[in-house]
PDB file of C-alpha atoms in Angstrom:
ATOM      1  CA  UNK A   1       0.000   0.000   0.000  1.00  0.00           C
ATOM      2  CA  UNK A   2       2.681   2.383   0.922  1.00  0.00           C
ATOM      3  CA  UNK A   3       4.266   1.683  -2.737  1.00  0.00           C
ATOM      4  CA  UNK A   4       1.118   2.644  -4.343  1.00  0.00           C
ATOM      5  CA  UNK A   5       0.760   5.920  -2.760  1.00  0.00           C
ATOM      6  CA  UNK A   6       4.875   6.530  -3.728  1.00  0.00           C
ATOM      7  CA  UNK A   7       4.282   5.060  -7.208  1.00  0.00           C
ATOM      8  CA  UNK A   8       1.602   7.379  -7.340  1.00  0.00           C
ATOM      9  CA  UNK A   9       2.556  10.612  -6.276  1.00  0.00           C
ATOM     10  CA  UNK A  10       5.622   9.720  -8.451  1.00  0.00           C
ATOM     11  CA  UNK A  11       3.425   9.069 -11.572  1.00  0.00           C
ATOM     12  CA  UNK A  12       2.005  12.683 -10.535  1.00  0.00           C
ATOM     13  CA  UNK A  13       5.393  14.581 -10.075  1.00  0.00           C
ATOM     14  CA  UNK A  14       6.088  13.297 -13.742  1.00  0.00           C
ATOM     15  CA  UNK A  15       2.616  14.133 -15.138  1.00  0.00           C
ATOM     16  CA  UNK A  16       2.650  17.562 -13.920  1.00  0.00           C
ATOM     17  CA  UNK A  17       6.666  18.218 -14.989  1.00  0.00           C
ATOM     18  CA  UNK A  18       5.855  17.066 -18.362  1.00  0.00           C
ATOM     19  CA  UNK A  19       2.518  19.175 -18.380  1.00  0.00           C
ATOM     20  CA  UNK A  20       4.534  21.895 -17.503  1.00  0.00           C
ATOM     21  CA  UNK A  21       7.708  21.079 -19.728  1.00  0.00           C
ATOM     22  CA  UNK A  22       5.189  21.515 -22.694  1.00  0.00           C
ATOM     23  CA  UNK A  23       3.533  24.827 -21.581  1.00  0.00           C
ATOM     24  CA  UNK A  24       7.262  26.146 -21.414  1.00  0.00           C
ATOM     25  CA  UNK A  25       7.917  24.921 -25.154  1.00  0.00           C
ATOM     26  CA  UNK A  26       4.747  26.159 -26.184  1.00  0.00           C
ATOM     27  CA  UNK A  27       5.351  29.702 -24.765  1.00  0.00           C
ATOM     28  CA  UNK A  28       9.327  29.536 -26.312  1.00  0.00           C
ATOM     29  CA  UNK A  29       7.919  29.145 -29.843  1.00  0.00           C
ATOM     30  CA  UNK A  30       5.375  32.239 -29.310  1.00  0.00           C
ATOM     31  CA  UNK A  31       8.450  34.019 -27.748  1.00  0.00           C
ATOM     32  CA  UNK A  32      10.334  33.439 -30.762  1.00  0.00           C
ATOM     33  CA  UNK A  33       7.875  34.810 -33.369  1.00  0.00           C
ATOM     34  CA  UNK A  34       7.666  37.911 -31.146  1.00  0.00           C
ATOM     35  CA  UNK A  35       8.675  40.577 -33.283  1.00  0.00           C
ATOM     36  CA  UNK A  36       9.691  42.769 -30.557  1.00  0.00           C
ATOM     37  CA  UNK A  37      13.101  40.258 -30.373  1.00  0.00           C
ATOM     38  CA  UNK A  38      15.667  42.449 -31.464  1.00  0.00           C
ATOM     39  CA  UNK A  39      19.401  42.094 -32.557  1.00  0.00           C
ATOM     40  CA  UNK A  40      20.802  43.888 -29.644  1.00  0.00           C
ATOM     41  CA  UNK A  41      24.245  44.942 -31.507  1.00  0.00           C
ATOM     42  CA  UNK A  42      22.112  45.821 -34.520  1.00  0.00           C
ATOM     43  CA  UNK A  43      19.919  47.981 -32.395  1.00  0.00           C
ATOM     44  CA  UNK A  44      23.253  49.575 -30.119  1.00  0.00           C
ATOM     45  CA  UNK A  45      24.583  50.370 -33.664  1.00  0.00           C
ATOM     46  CA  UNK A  46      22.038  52.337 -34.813  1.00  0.00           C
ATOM     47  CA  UNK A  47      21.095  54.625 -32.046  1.00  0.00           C
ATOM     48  CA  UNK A  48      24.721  55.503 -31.993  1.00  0.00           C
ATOM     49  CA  UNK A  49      24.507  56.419 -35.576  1.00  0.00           C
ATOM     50  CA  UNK A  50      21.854  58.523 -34.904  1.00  0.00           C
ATOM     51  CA  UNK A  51      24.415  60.253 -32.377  1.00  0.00           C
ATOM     52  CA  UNK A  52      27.018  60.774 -34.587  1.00  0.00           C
ATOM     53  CA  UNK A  53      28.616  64.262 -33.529  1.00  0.00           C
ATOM     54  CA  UNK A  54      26.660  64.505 -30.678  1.00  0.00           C
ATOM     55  CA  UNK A  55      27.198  63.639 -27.014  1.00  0.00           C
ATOM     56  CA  UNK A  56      25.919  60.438 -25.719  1.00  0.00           C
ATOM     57  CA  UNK A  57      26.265  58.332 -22.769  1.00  0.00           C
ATOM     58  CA  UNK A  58      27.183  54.333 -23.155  1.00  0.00           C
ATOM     59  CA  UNK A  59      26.118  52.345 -20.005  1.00  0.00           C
ATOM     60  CA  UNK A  60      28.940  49.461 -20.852  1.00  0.00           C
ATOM     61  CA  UNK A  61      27.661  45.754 -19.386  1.00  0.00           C
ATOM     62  CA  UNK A  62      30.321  46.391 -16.359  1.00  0.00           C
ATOM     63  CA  UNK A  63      28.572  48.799 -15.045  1.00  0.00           C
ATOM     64  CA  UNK A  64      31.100  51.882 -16.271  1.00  0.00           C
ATOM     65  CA  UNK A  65      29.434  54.997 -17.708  1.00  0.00           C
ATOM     66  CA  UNK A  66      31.691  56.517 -20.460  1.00  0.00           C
ATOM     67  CA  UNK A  67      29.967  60.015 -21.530  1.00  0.00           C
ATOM     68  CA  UNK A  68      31.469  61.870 -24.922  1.00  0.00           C
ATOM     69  CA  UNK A  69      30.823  62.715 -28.286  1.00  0.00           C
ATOM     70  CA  UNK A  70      30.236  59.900 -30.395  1.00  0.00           C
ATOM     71  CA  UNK A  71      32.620  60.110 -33.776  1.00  0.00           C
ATOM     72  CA  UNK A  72      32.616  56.713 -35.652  1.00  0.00           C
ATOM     73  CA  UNK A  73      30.135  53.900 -35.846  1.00  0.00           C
ATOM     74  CA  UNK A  74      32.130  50.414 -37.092  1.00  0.00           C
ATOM     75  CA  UNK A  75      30.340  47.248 -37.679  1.00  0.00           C
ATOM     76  CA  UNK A  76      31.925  46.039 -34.320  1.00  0.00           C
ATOM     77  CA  UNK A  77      33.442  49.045 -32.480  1.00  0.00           C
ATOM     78  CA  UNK A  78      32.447  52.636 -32.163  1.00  0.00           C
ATOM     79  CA  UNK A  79      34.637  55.395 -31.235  1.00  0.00           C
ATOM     80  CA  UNK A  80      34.125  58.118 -29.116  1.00  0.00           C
ATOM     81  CA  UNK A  81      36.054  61.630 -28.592  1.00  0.00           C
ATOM     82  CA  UNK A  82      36.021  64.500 -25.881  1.00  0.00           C
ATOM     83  CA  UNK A  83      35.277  62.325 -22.820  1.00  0.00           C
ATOM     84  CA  UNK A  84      33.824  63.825 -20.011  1.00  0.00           C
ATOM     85  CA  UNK A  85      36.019  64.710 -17.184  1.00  0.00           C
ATOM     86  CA  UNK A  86      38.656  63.729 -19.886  1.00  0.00           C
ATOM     87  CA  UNK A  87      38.326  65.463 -22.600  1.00  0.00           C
ATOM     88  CA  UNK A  88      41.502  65.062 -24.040  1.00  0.00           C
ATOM     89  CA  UNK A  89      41.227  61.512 -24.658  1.00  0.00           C
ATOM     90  CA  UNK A  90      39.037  59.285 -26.154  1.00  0.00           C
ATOM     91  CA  UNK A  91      37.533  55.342 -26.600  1.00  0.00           C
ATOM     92  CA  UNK A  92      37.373  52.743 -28.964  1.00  0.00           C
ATOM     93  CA  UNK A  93      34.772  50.701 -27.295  1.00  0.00           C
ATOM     94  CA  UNK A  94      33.846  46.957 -28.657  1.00  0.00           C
ATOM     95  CA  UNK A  95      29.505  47.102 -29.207  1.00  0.00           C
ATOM     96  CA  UNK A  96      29.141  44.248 -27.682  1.00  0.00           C
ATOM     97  CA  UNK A  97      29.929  45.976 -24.417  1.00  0.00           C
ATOM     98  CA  UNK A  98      27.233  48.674 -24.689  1.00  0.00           C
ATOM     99  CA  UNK A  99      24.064  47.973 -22.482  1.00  0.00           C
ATOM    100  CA  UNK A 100      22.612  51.205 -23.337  1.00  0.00           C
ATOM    101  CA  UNK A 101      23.214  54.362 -25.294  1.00  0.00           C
ATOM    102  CA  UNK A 102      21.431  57.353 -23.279  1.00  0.00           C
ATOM    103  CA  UNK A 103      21.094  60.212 -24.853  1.00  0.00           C
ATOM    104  CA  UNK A 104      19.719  63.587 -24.282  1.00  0.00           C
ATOM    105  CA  UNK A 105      15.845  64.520 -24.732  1.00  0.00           C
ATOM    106  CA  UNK A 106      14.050  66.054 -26.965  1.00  0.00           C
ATOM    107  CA  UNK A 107      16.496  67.258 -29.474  1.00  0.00           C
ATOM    108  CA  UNK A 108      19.191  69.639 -27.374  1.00  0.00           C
TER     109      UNK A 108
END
């Protein structure tokens, strides 16, 4: 008897996991017809094209804040002059390691 209720409540762990195995699947497939997936370098790439000669702000993925103008957009790097609080330097920073480009609102 004590088998059957362990068989059982095993046969109902499994039921459930797969139950809920599928509902995951199901919910990765919608996910992935979503067109709000974006390619993220793609994406970085282009708002900092949309900056170029301007000031911007990258938020790299370490955290760091670099703030300058932006000068050059590359396929995998973009470069940026006139740092702030150095602005006799400037970056070559991989796109890869840009979380976010922040930029200043509406138009100034």
């Amino acid at each position: 008897m004590y088998t059957r209720k362990v068989l059982g409540a095993a046969v109902l762990g499994l039921a459930l996991s797969l139950a809920g195995g599928a509902g995951l699947s199901v919910s990765n497939v919608l996910a992935q017809d979503s067109p709000a997936s974006v390619d993220h370098a793609g994406s970085i790439r282009q708002a900092l094209e949309q900056q170029l000669g301007k000031r911007a702000k990258l938020k790299l993925v370490s955290g760091q804040d670099l703030e300058g103008k932006v000068v050059n957009v590359g396929e995998k790097v973009v470069q940026v002059s006139e740092l702030t609080g150095m602005e006799y330097f400037g970056a070559t920073v991989r796109l890869d390691q840009v979380a976010a480009v922040i930029v200043r609102a509406g138009g100034q």
